PDB file of C-alpha atoms in Angstrom:
ATOM      1  CA  MET A 237      13.373 -33.287 -24.075  1.00  0.00           C
ATOM      2  CA  SER A 238      11.593 -30.042 -22.930  1.00  0.00           C
ATOM      3  CA  ILE A 239       9.562 -28.236 -25.420  1.00  0.00           C
ATOM      4  CA  SER A 240      11.867 -25.281 -25.282  1.00  0.00           C
ATOM      5  CA  SER A 241      14.620 -27.180 -26.922  1.00  0.00           C
ATOM      6  CA  LYS A 242      12.712 -27.573 -30.128  1.00  0.00           C
ATOM      7  CA  TYR A 243      13.346 -24.171 -30.573  1.00  0.00           C
ATOM      8  CA  GLY A 244      16.665 -23.921 -29.684  1.00  0.00           C
ATOM      9  CA  TYR A 245      15.761 -22.140 -26.383  1.00  0.00           C
ATOM     10  CA  THR A 246      17.218 -22.598 -22.666  1.00  0.00           C
ATOM     11  CA  PRO A 247      16.546 -19.325 -20.611  1.00  0.00           C
ATOM     12  CA  ASN A 248      19.611 -17.840 -18.919  1.00  0.00           C
ATOM     13  CA  ASP A 249      18.766 -16.550 -15.740  1.00  0.00           C
ATOM     14  CA  GLU A 250      22.302 -14.824 -15.126  1.00  0.00           C
ATOM     15  CA  VAL A 251      22.210 -13.189 -18.748  1.00  0.00           C
ATOM     16  CA  ILE A 252      18.296 -12.247 -18.218  1.00  0.00           C
ATOM     17  CA  ALA A 253      19.097 -10.761 -14.581  1.00  0.00           C
ATOM     18  CA  HIS A 254      22.052  -8.372 -15.898  1.00  0.00           C
ATOM     19  CA  ASN A 255      19.868  -7.072 -18.938  1.00  0.00           C
ATOM     20  CA  LEU A 256      16.982  -6.238 -16.243  1.00  0.00           C
ATOM     21  CA  ASP A 257      19.202  -4.543 -14.109  1.00  0.00           C
ATOM     22  CA  LEU A 258      20.426  -2.459 -17.270  1.00  0.00           C
ATOM     23  CA  ILE A 259      16.892  -1.869 -18.120  1.00  0.00           C
ATOM     24  CA  ALA A 260      16.068  -0.843 -14.616  1.00  0.00           C
ATOM     25  CA  ALA A 261      19.012   1.967 -14.628  1.00  0.00           C
ATOM     26  CA  SER A 262      17.484   3.461 -17.506  1.00  0.00           C
ATOM     27  CA  LEU A 263      13.897   3.586 -17.073  1.00  0.00           C
ATOM     28  CA  GLU A 264      13.841   7.528 -15.606  1.00  0.00           C
ATOM     29  CA  GLU A 265      15.811   8.193 -18.844  1.00  0.00           C
ATOM     30  CA  LEU A 266      13.247   6.542 -21.238  1.00  0.00           C
ATOM     31  CA  ALA A 267      10.142   7.942 -19.748  1.00  0.00           C
ATOM     32  CA  SER A 268       8.497  10.682 -21.610  1.00  0.00           C
ATOM     33  CA  PRO A 269       4.777  11.985 -21.809  1.00  0.00           C
ATOM     34  CA  GLU A 270       4.819  10.557 -25.637  1.00  0.00           C
ATOM     35  CA  LEU A 271       5.676   6.917 -23.880  1.00  0.00           C
ATOM     36  CA  TYR A 272       3.143   7.067 -21.194  1.00  0.00           C
ATOM     37  CA  LYS A 273       0.446   7.768 -23.817  1.00  0.00           C
ATOM     38  CA  ALA A 274       1.611   4.994 -26.208  1.00  0.00           C
ATOM     39  CA  CYS A 275       1.537   2.668 -22.992  1.00  0.00           C
ATOM     40  CA  PHE A 276      -2.096   3.815 -22.289  1.00  0.00           C
ATOM     41  CA  GLY A 277      -3.518   3.041 -25.728  1.00  0.00           C
ATOM     42  CA  ILE A 278      -2.114  -0.720 -25.143  1.00  0.00           C
ATOM     43  CA  MET A 279      -4.050  -0.922 -22.077  1.00  0.00           C
ATOM     44  CA  ASP A 280      -6.568  -3.799 -21.594  1.00  0.00           C
ATOM     45  CA  GLN A 281      -8.608  -1.552 -18.771  1.00  0.00           C
ATOM     46  CA  THR A 282      -9.870  -4.195 -16.271  1.00  0.00           C
ATOM     47  CA  THR A 283     -12.598  -4.686 -13.558  1.00  0.00           C
ATOM     48  CA  LEU A 284     -12.203  -8.471 -12.117  1.00  0.00           C
ATOM     49  CA  ALA A 285     -14.166  -7.390  -8.504  1.00  0.00           C
ATOM     50  CA  ASN A 286     -16.458 -10.014  -6.744  1.00  0.00           C
ATOM     51  CA  ASP A 287     -18.825  -6.618  -6.603  1.00  0.00           C
ATOM     52  CA  ASP A 288     -18.982  -6.277 -10.429  1.00  0.00           C
ATOM     53  CA  THR A 289     -22.659  -5.311 -11.661  1.00  0.00           C
ATOM     54  CA  PRO A 290     -23.882  -3.998 -14.804  1.00  0.00           C
ATOM     55  CA  ALA A 291     -23.884  -0.631 -13.165  1.00  0.00           C
ATOM     56  CA  SER A 292     -20.087  -0.502 -12.111  1.00  0.00           C
ATOM     57  CA  VAL A 293     -19.016  -2.016 -15.484  1.00  0.00           C
ATOM     58  CA  LYS A 294     -21.263   0.390 -17.613  1.00  0.00           C
ATOM     59  CA  ALA A 295     -19.931   3.277 -15.545  1.00  0.00           C
ATOM     60  CA  MET A 296     -16.165   2.140 -16.285  1.00  0.00           C
ATOM     61  CA  VAL A 297     -16.792   1.595 -19.981  1.00  0.00           C
ATOM     62  CA  GLU A 298     -18.495   5.448 -19.976  1.00  0.00           C
ATOM     63  CA  LYS A 299     -15.021   6.779 -18.158  1.00  0.00           C
ATOM     64  CA  VAL A 300     -13.611   5.423 -20.983  1.00  0.00           C
ATOM     65  CA  ASN A 301     -15.757   6.738 -23.494  1.00  0.00           C
ATOM     66  CA  ALA A 302     -15.132   9.895 -21.940  1.00  0.00           C
ATOM     67  CA  LEU A 303     -11.332   9.932 -22.389  1.00  0.00           C
ATOM     68  CA  ARG A 304     -11.815  11.727 -26.013  1.00  0.00           C
ATOM     69  CA  THR A 305     -13.443  14.759 -24.412  1.00  0.00           C
ATOM     70  CA  ALA A 306     -11.339  14.895 -21.157  1.00  0.00           C
ATOM     71  CA  PHE A 307      -8.101  14.295 -22.560  1.00  0.00           C
ATOM     72  CA  PRO A 308      -8.272  14.710 -26.175  1.00  0.00           C
ATOM     73  CA  ASP A 309      -4.625  14.279 -26.468  1.00  0.00           C
ATOM     74  CA  PHE A 310      -4.679  10.409 -24.926  1.00  0.00           C
ATOM     75  CA  PRO A 311      -5.864   7.531 -27.253  1.00  0.00           C
ATOM     76  CA  TYR A 312      -8.577   5.330 -25.694  1.00  0.00           C
ATOM     77  CA  PRO A 313      -7.271   1.940 -24.201  1.00  0.00           C
ATOM     78  CA  ALA A 314      -7.379  -1.195 -26.660  1.00  0.00           C
ATOM     79  CA  SER A 315      -9.992  -2.637 -24.671  1.00  0.00           C
ATOM     80  CA  CYS A 316     -12.557  -3.122 -21.464  1.00  0.00           C
ATOM     81  CA  CYS A 317     -11.587  -6.422 -19.852  1.00  0.00           C
ATOM     82  CA  VAL A 318     -14.536  -8.126 -17.788  1.00  0.00           C
ATOM     83  CA  TYR A 319     -16.052 -11.129 -16.287  1.00  0.00           C
ATOM     84  CA  PRO A 320     -17.815 -12.770 -19.364  1.00  0.00           C
ATOM     85  CA  ASN A 321     -21.420 -12.187 -18.105  1.00  0.00           C
ATOM     86  CA  PHE A 322     -20.569  -8.350 -18.748  1.00  0.00           C
ATOM     87  CA  ALA A 323     -19.683  -8.856 -22.484  1.00  0.00           C
ATOM     88  CA  SER A 324     -22.793  -7.534 -23.471  1.00  0.00           C
ATOM     89  CA  VAL A 325     -22.447  -4.623 -21.239  1.00  0.00           C
ATOM     90  CA  VAL A 326     -19.078  -3.437 -22.477  1.00  0.00           C
ATOM     91  CA  ALA A 327     -20.354  -4.150 -26.342  1.00  0.00           C
ATOM     92  CA  ALA A 328     -23.930  -2.027 -25.778  1.00  0.00           C
ATOM     93  CA  THR A 329     -21.901   0.960 -23.869  1.00  0.00           C
ATOM     94  CA  ARG A 330     -18.295   1.449 -25.780  1.00  0.00           C
ATOM     95  CA  ALA A 331     -18.144   4.680 -27.775  1.00  0.00           C
ATOM     96  CA  SER A 332     -16.099   2.884 -30.396  1.00  0.00           C
ATOM     97  CA  LYS A 333     -15.341  -0.771 -31.547  1.00  0.00           C
ATOM     98  CA  GLU A 334     -11.887   0.491 -31.551  1.00  0.00           C
ATOM     99  CA  ILE A 335     -12.653  -0.182 -27.595  1.00  0.00           C
ATOM    100  CA  HIS A 336     -12.390  -4.029 -27.648  1.00  0.00           C
ATOM    101  CA  VAL A 337     -14.546  -5.949 -25.605  1.00  0.00           C
ATOM    102  CA  THR A 338     -12.151  -8.654 -23.672  1.00  0.00           C
ATOM    103  CA  CYS A 339     -13.404 -11.317 -21.443  1.00  0.00           C
ATOM    104  CA  VAL A 340     -11.796 -13.667 -19.323  1.00  0.00           C
ATOM    105  CA  ALA A 341     -13.174 -17.012 -19.627  1.00  0.00           C
ATOM    106  CA  ALA A 342     -12.753 -20.915 -19.318  1.00  0.00           C
ATOM    107  CA  CYS A 343     -13.360 -20.575 -15.632  1.00  0.00           C
ATOM    108  CA  PHE A 344     -11.030 -18.019 -14.836  1.00  0.00           C
ATOM    109  CA  PRO A 345      -8.993 -17.349 -12.604  1.00  0.00           C
ATOM    110  CA  THR A 346      -8.074 -21.136 -11.799  1.00  0.00           C
ATOM    111  CA  SER A 347      -9.454 -23.066 -14.944  1.00  0.00           C
ATOM    112  CA  GLN A 348     -10.246 -25.629 -12.408  1.00  0.00           C
ATOM    113  CA  SER A 349     -13.482 -27.305 -14.196  1.00  0.00           C
ATOM    114  CA  PHE A 350     -14.570 -29.512 -17.306  1.00  0.00           C
ATOM    115  CA  LEU A 351     -13.365 -28.689 -20.894  1.00  0.00           C
ATOM    116  CA  GLU A 352     -17.018 -28.786 -21.755  1.00  0.00           C
ATOM    117  CA  VAL A 353     -17.780 -26.039 -19.268  1.00  0.00           C
ATOM    118  CA  LYS A 354     -14.831 -23.779 -20.263  1.00  0.00           C
ATOM    119  CA  LEU A 355     -16.062 -24.155 -23.944  1.00  0.00           C
ATOM    120  CA  LYS A 356     -19.799 -22.998 -23.329  1.00  0.00           C
ATOM    121  CA  GLU A 357     -18.578 -20.371 -21.478  1.00  0.00           C
ATOM    122  CA  VAL A 358     -15.936 -19.107 -24.314  1.00  0.00           C
ATOM    123  CA  GLU A 359     -19.041 -19.464 -26.967  1.00  0.00           C
ATOM    124  CA  MET A 360     -21.433 -17.707 -24.844  1.00  0.00           C
ATOM    125  CA  ALA A 361     -18.919 -14.523 -24.118  1.00  0.00           C
ATOM    126  CA  VAL A 362     -18.017 -14.577 -27.829  1.00  0.00           C
ATOM    127  CA  ARG A 363     -21.950 -14.531 -28.729  1.00  0.00           C
ATOM    128  CA  ASP A 364     -22.339 -11.775 -26.597  1.00  0.00           C
ATOM    129  CA  GLY A 365     -20.055  -9.494 -28.107  1.00  0.00           C
ATOM    130  CA  ALA A 366     -16.318 -10.510 -26.764  1.00  0.00           C
ATOM    131  CA  ASP A 367     -13.575  -9.608 -29.447  1.00  0.00           C
ATOM    132  CA  GLU A 368     -11.037 -11.360 -27.124  1.00  0.00           C
ATOM    133  CA  ILE A 369     -10.936 -13.746 -24.873  1.00  0.00           C
ATOM    134  CA  ASP A 370      -8.124 -14.474 -22.102  1.00  0.00           C
ATOM    135  CA  ILE A 371      -7.960 -18.193 -20.674  1.00  0.00           C
ATOM    136  CA  VAL A 372      -5.600 -19.759 -18.017  1.00  0.00           C
ATOM    137  CA  LEU A 373      -3.268 -22.409 -18.767  1.00  0.00           C
ATOM    138  CA  SER A 374      -4.806 -25.797 -17.122  1.00  0.00           C
ATOM    139  CA  LEU A 375      -1.967 -26.134 -14.352  1.00  0.00           C
ATOM    140  CA  ASN A 376      -3.667 -29.092 -13.004  1.00  0.00           C
ATOM    141  CA  SER A 377      -2.367 -30.750 -16.094  1.00  0.00           C
ATOM    142  CA  PHE A 378       0.819 -28.585 -17.098  1.00  0.00           C
ATOM    143  CA  LEU A 379       2.297 -28.946 -13.114  1.00  0.00           C
ATOM    144  CA  VAL A 380       2.051 -32.498 -13.428  1.00  0.00           C
ATOM    145  CA  GLY A 381       4.072 -32.773 -16.793  1.00  0.00           C
ATOM    146  CA  ASP A 382       0.920 -33.634 -18.763  1.00  0.00           C
ATOM    147  CA  TYR A 383       1.566 -31.135 -21.321  1.00  0.00           C
ATOM    148  CA  ASP A 384      -0.532 -32.978 -24.118  1.00  0.00           C
ATOM    149  CA  LYS A 385      -3.843 -32.460 -22.148  1.00  0.00           C
ATOM    150  CA  ALA A 386      -2.835 -28.831 -21.258  1.00  0.00           C
ATOM    151  CA  GLY A 387      -2.129 -28.406 -24.767  1.00  0.00           C
ATOM    152  CA  ALA A 388      -5.226 -29.903 -26.247  1.00  0.00           C
ATOM    153  CA  GLU A 389      -7.083 -27.755 -23.753  1.00  0.00           C
ATOM    154  CA  ILE A 390      -5.834 -24.506 -25.571  1.00  0.00           C
ATOM    155  CA  LYS A 391      -6.129 -26.043 -28.944  1.00  0.00           C
ATOM    156  CA  ALA A 392      -9.957 -27.154 -28.121  1.00  0.00           C
ATOM    157  CA  VAL A 393     -10.504 -23.169 -27.625  1.00  0.00           C
ATOM    158  CA  SER A 394      -8.559 -21.890 -30.182  1.00  0.00           C
ATOM    159  CA  ASP A 395     -10.464 -23.789 -32.814  1.00  0.00           C
ATOM    160  CA  LEU A 396     -13.895 -22.787 -31.122  1.00  0.00           C
ATOM    161  CA  ILE A 397     -12.834 -19.526 -31.566  1.00  0.00           C
ATOM    162  CA  HIS A 398     -11.846 -19.930 -35.242  1.00  0.00           C
ATOM    163  CA  GLN A 399     -15.127 -21.447 -35.898  1.00  0.00           C
ATOM    164  CA  LEU A 400     -17.131 -18.764 -34.235  1.00  0.00           C
ATOM    165  CA  SER A 401     -15.013 -16.023 -35.807  1.00  0.00           C
ATOM    166  CA  LYS A 402     -16.165 -17.346 -39.217  1.00  0.00           C
ATOM    167  CA  GLU A 403     -19.870 -17.694 -38.418  1.00  0.00           C
ATOM    168  CA  LEU A 404     -20.273 -14.344 -36.825  1.00  0.00           C
ATOM    169  CA  GLY A 405     -17.699 -12.709 -39.423  1.00  0.00           C
ATOM    170  CA  ARG A 406     -15.481 -10.971 -37.060  1.00  0.00           C
ATOM    171  CA  PRO A 407     -12.058 -11.772 -35.957  1.00  0.00           C
ATOM    172  CA  VAL A 408     -11.684 -13.021 -32.201  1.00  0.00           C
ATOM    173  CA  ILE A 409      -8.135 -13.092 -30.324  1.00  0.00           C
ATOM    174  CA  LEU A 410      -7.106 -15.877 -27.771  1.00  0.00           C
ATOM    175  CA  LYS A 411      -4.622 -14.863 -25.142  1.00  0.00           C
ATOM    176  CA  VAL A 412      -3.506 -17.797 -22.667  1.00  0.00           C
ATOM    177  CA  ILE A 413      -2.608 -16.817 -19.168  1.00  0.00           C
ATOM    178  CA  LEU A 414       0.476 -18.709 -17.900  1.00  0.00           C
ATOM    179  CA  GLU A 415       0.238 -17.780 -14.298  1.00  0.00           C
ATOM    180  CA  THR A 416       4.137 -17.521 -14.070  1.00  0.00           C
ATOM    181  CA  GLY A 417       4.101 -16.690 -10.275  1.00  0.00           C
ATOM    182  CA  LEU A 418       2.933 -20.265  -9.787  1.00  0.00           C
ATOM    183  CA  LEU A 419       5.345 -21.969 -12.041  1.00  0.00           C
ATOM    184  CA  PRO A 420       8.548 -23.290 -10.676  1.00  0.00           C
ATOM    185  CA  ASN A 421      11.424 -21.991 -12.675  1.00  0.00           C
ATOM    186  CA  THR A 422      12.304 -20.114 -15.990  1.00  0.00           C
ATOM    187  CA  GLN A 423      12.314 -23.230 -17.765  1.00  0.00           C
ATOM    188  CA  ALA A 424       8.865 -23.876 -16.830  1.00  0.00           C
ATOM    189  CA  ILE A 425       7.763 -20.425 -18.174  1.00  0.00           C
ATOM    190  CA  ALA A 426       9.437 -21.459 -21.320  1.00  0.00           C
ATOM    191  CA  ASP A 427       7.997 -24.372 -21.665  1.00  0.00           C
ATOM    192  CA  ALA A 428       4.305 -23.113 -20.960  1.00  0.00           C
ATOM    193  CA  SER A 429       5.101 -20.328 -23.471  1.00  0.00           C
ATOM    194  CA  PHE A 430       5.969 -22.498 -26.420  1.00  0.00           C
ATOM    195  CA  LEU A 431       3.315 -25.074 -25.670  1.00  0.00           C
ATOM    196  CA  ALA A 432       0.434 -22.023 -25.717  1.00  0.00           C
ATOM    197  CA  MET A 433       1.744 -20.734 -28.786  1.00  0.00           C
ATOM    198  CA  GLU A 434       2.105 -24.124 -30.742  1.00  0.00           C
ATOM    199  CA  ASN A 435      -1.707 -24.713 -29.681  1.00  0.00           C
ATOM    200  CA  GLY A 436      -3.281 -21.654 -31.130  1.00  0.00           C
ATOM    201  CA  ALA A 437      -2.370 -18.507 -28.311  1.00  0.00           C
ATOM    202  CA  ASP A 438      -2.434 -15.201 -30.525  1.00  0.00           C
ATOM    203  CA  PHE A 439      -1.267 -13.492 -27.062  1.00  0.00           C
ATOM    204  CA  ILE A 440       0.689 -15.151 -24.156  1.00  0.00           C
ATOM    205  CA  LYS A 441      -0.082 -13.386 -20.978  1.00  0.00           C
ATOM    206  CA  THR A 442       1.760 -13.814 -17.349  1.00  0.00           C
ATOM    207  CA  SER A 443      -0.862 -13.586 -15.012  1.00  0.00           C
ATOM    208  CA  THR A 444      -4.058 -13.465 -13.618  1.00  0.00           C
ATOM    209  CA  GLY A 445      -3.849 -10.961 -10.930  1.00  0.00           C
ATOM    210  CA  LYS A 446      -5.207 -13.297  -8.685  1.00  0.00           C
ATOM    211  CA  VAL A 447      -2.107 -14.789  -6.910  1.00  0.00           C
ATOM    212  CA  LYS A 448       0.400 -13.915  -5.022  1.00  0.00           C
ATOM    213  CA  VAL A 449       3.176 -13.290  -7.384  1.00  0.00           C
ATOM    214  CA  ASN A 450       2.087 -11.880 -10.879  1.00  0.00           C
ATOM    215  CA  ALA A 451       4.038 -10.196 -13.711  1.00  0.00           C
ATOM    216  CA  THR A 452       7.586  -9.476 -13.147  1.00  0.00           C
ATOM    217  CA  PRO A 453      10.450  -8.465 -15.267  1.00  0.00           C
ATOM    218  CA  GLN A 454      11.968 -11.760 -15.421  1.00  0.00           C
ATOM    219  CA  ALA A 455       9.204 -13.746 -16.490  1.00  0.00           C
ATOM    220  CA  ALA A 456       8.181 -11.168 -18.999  1.00  0.00           C
ATOM    221  CA  TYR A 457      12.078 -11.263 -20.292  1.00  0.00           C
ATOM    222  CA  VAL A 458      11.687 -15.255 -20.983  1.00  0.00           C
ATOM    223  CA  MET A 459       8.427 -14.923 -22.674  1.00  0.00           C
ATOM    224  CA  CYS A 460       9.689 -12.493 -25.307  1.00  0.00           C
ATOM    225  CA  GLU A 461      12.606 -14.421 -25.706  1.00  0.00           C
ATOM    226  CA  CYS A 462      10.324 -17.399 -26.563  1.00  0.00           C
ATOM    227  CA  ILE A 463       8.167 -15.233 -28.535  1.00  0.00           C
ATOM    228  CA  LYS A 464      11.389 -14.168 -30.438  1.00  0.00           C
ATOM    229  CA  LYS A 465      12.211 -17.850 -30.829  1.00  0.00           C
ATOM    230  CA  TYR A 466       8.905 -19.035 -31.963  1.00  0.00           C
ATOM    231  CA  TYR A 467       8.732 -15.917 -34.515  1.00  0.00           C
ATOM    232  CA  GLU A 468      12.219 -17.200 -36.124  1.00  0.00           C
ATOM    233  CA  ALA A 469      11.066 -20.702 -36.348  1.00  0.00           C
ATOM    234  CA  THR A 470       7.758 -20.375 -37.512  1.00  0.00           C
ATOM    235  CA  GLY A 471       7.134 -16.856 -39.301  1.00  0.00           C
ATOM    236  CA  HIS A 472       4.123 -16.291 -36.736  1.00  0.00           C
ATOM    237  CA  LYS A 473       4.052 -13.127 -34.749  1.00  0.00           C
ATOM    238  CA  VAL A 474       2.624 -13.852 -31.255  1.00  0.00           C
ATOM    239  CA  GLY A 475       1.840 -10.752 -29.006  1.00  0.00           C
ATOM    240  CA  PHE A 476       2.650 -10.436 -25.178  1.00  0.00           C
ATOM    241  CA  LYS A 477       0.724  -9.219 -22.104  1.00  0.00           C
ATOM    242  CA  PRO A 478       2.021  -8.503 -18.793  1.00  0.00           C
ATOM    243  CA  ALA A 479      -0.818  -8.382 -16.369  1.00  0.00           C
ATOM    244  CA  GLY A 480      -1.144  -8.104 -12.234  1.00  0.00           C
ATOM    245  CA  GLY A 481       1.132  -5.474 -10.491  1.00  0.00           C
ATOM    246  CA  VAL A 482       1.562  -3.403 -13.355  1.00  0.00           C
ATOM    247  CA  SER A 483       0.550  -0.379 -11.305  1.00  0.00           C
ATOM    248  CA  SER A 484       2.851   2.402 -11.585  1.00  0.00           C
ATOM    249  CA  ALA A 485       4.067   4.419 -14.657  1.00  0.00           C
ATOM    250  CA  LEU A 486       7.692   3.247 -14.570  1.00  0.00           C
ATOM    251  CA  ASP A 487       6.247  -0.484 -14.686  1.00  0.00           C
ATOM    252  CA  ALA A 488       4.949   0.148 -17.833  1.00  0.00           C
ATOM    253  CA  VAL A 489       7.847   1.778 -19.317  1.00  0.00           C
ATOM    254  CA  CYS A 490       9.876  -1.258 -17.831  1.00  0.00           C
ATOM    255  CA  TYR A 491       7.702  -3.833 -19.848  1.00  0.00           C
ATOM    256  CA  TRP A 492       7.664  -1.479 -22.798  1.00  0.00           C
ATOM    257  CA  THR A 493      11.492  -1.759 -22.680  1.00  0.00           C
ATOM    258  CA  ILE A 494      11.458  -5.285 -22.410  1.00  0.00           C
ATOM    259  CA  VAL A 495       9.438  -5.930 -25.538  1.00  0.00           C
ATOM    260  CA  LYS A 496      11.489  -3.248 -27.574  1.00  0.00           C
ATOM    261  CA  THR A 497      14.681  -4.788 -26.345  1.00  0.00           C
ATOM    262  CA  VAL A 498      14.044  -8.276 -26.881  1.00  0.00           C
ATOM    263  CA  LEU A 499      11.250  -8.198 -29.833  1.00  0.00           C
ATOM    264  CA  GLY A 500      12.010  -4.964 -31.455  1.00  0.00           C
ATOM    265  CA  GLU A 501       9.741  -1.814 -32.598  1.00  0.00           C
ATOM    266  CA  GLU A 502       7.453  -3.857 -34.477  1.00  0.00           C
ATOM    267  CA  TRP A 503       5.821  -5.583 -31.564  1.00  0.00           C
ATOM    268  CA  LEU A 504       5.185  -1.857 -29.945  1.00  0.00           C
ATOM    269  CA  ASN A 505       1.582  -1.662 -30.713  1.00  0.00           C
ATOM    270  CA  LYS A 506      -1.971  -2.829 -29.496  1.00  0.00           C
ATOM    271  CA  ASN A 507      -2.103  -5.717 -31.930  1.00  0.00           C
ATOM    272  CA  LEU A 508       0.922  -7.511 -30.498  1.00  0.00           C
ATOM    273  CA  PHE A 509       1.459  -5.900 -26.896  1.00  0.00           C
ATOM    274  CA  ARG A 510      -1.415  -5.255 -24.009  1.00  0.00           C
ATOM    275  CA  PHE A 511      -1.237  -4.299 -20.275  1.00  0.00           C
ATOM    276  CA  GLY A 512      -3.627  -5.758 -18.266  1.00  0.00           C
ATOM    277  CA  VAL A 513      -4.619  -3.210 -15.326  1.00  0.00           C
ATOM    278  CA  SER A 514      -6.777  -1.790 -12.973  1.00  0.00           C
ATOM    279  CA  SER A 515      -4.835   0.931 -11.681  1.00  0.00           C
ATOM    280  CA  LEU A 516      -2.508   2.382 -14.277  1.00  0.00           C
ATOM    281  CA  ALA A 517      -4.634   4.225 -16.308  1.00  0.00           C
ATOM    282  CA  ASN A 518      -4.800   7.062 -13.508  1.00  0.00           C
ATOM    283  CA  LYS A 519      -1.077   6.716 -13.031  1.00  0.00           C
ATOM    284  CA  LEU A 520      -0.439   7.617 -16.665  1.00  0.00           C
ATOM    285  CA  LEU A 521      -2.562  10.480 -16.856  1.00  0.00           C
ATOM    286  CA  THR A 522      -0.943  11.533 -13.793  1.00  0.00           C
ATOM    287  CA  ALA A 523       2.461  11.493 -15.039  1.00  0.00           C
ATOM    288  CA  VAL A 524       1.628  13.183 -18.304  1.00  0.00           C
ATOM    289  CA  GLN A 525      -0.358  15.768 -16.603  1.00  0.00           C
ATOM    290  CA  GLN A 526       2.157  16.262 -13.714  1.00  0.00           C
ATOM    291  CA  LYS A 527      -0.940  16.799 -10.975  1.00  0.00           C
ATOM    292  CA  THR A 528      -3.261  14.030  -9.558  1.00  0.00           C
ATOM    293  CA  VAL A 529      -5.735  12.644 -11.809  1.00  0.00           C
ATOM    294  CA  THR A 530      -8.412  10.196 -10.533  1.00  0.00           C
ATOM    295  CA  HIS A 531     -10.586   9.691 -13.814  1.00  0.00           C
ATOM    296  CA  PHE A 532     -11.197   5.910 -13.111  1.00  0.00           C
TER     297      PHE A 532
END
C-alpha cells in the first residue's frame, strides 16, 4: 500500500494535464502588475553558487535592502537563501527581520552523508541566524523503497529544529526538497510529499535547481493536491515552494495559479507559498516597470 492511499489520493495524470492546459491558456489574461508584485513578495531570493563569498552574499542582501528606496511600491522578498556558512552574513546585513534568513543544509544538494553530519550542519546554520532550513529528501533511501529511513531523517531534522526554536526563542521553518525531477513518476512525487509532511515538513519544495529537471507544473500540481489531502485529513496546513527554473514572470503566474486553483486563496501568502529563485526578481521588476531592470 502506498503512502498516498492512506489519504485517498492517486495522481490522475490525464486530468492533471488537462487542468494544466487550461491554466496555461489563461496566463496572459491573469498577469497584472499587482500579481507580479505579490509574486515578488513570496520569493526566496537565492544565491547558491560555487564562487559565493561573504562579500558577494552581502552585496545581494544590500540589493534587497535597497528595494524600498529604488522601488518603493514593491515588497521585500520573503527571504534571502544561501549556503549555511553565510547565515550570519545575511542576518547581519538584512535591513529588517521581515527578510528571513534561509539556508540550504543537511548536505545540500545531494543529501549524501551521515545523518550526524546533516544534523550538525542544520544546528550550526540555525545558531548562526537561519530562520528557515531547506533540506533534501534522502533519495538514497527513498528510491530503494526504504521510506522508513527517509522519513526518519526528516523527523530527526524536524525534532532538532523544534528543540533549537524553543531554546533560542524564535520560530524556525523546515522545508523539504523532494527533487521531483529525479523521481520516476507522479505516484512517487505524491508518496514523497506525504512522507515529508508526515515527518514534520512545514513546506514541501520541488527541487534543488541543481539537476537536469527542476520545478515543473505537473509536479507542482501533484504536490498541491497532496497538501490539500493532508490538510483535509489532519487540519494542518503545509506550504508549497517551486524552485529551479522559475525564471520568467509568466512562470511565476503559472505556479501562483496552480496554488490558487488547487489550494485556494488562503495559501497565497509567504507563510504558505514561496518561490526559490535567482533570476526571477529582475524579470518581475521588468514586467511591472515595462522596461529592462537589472537591480539584481
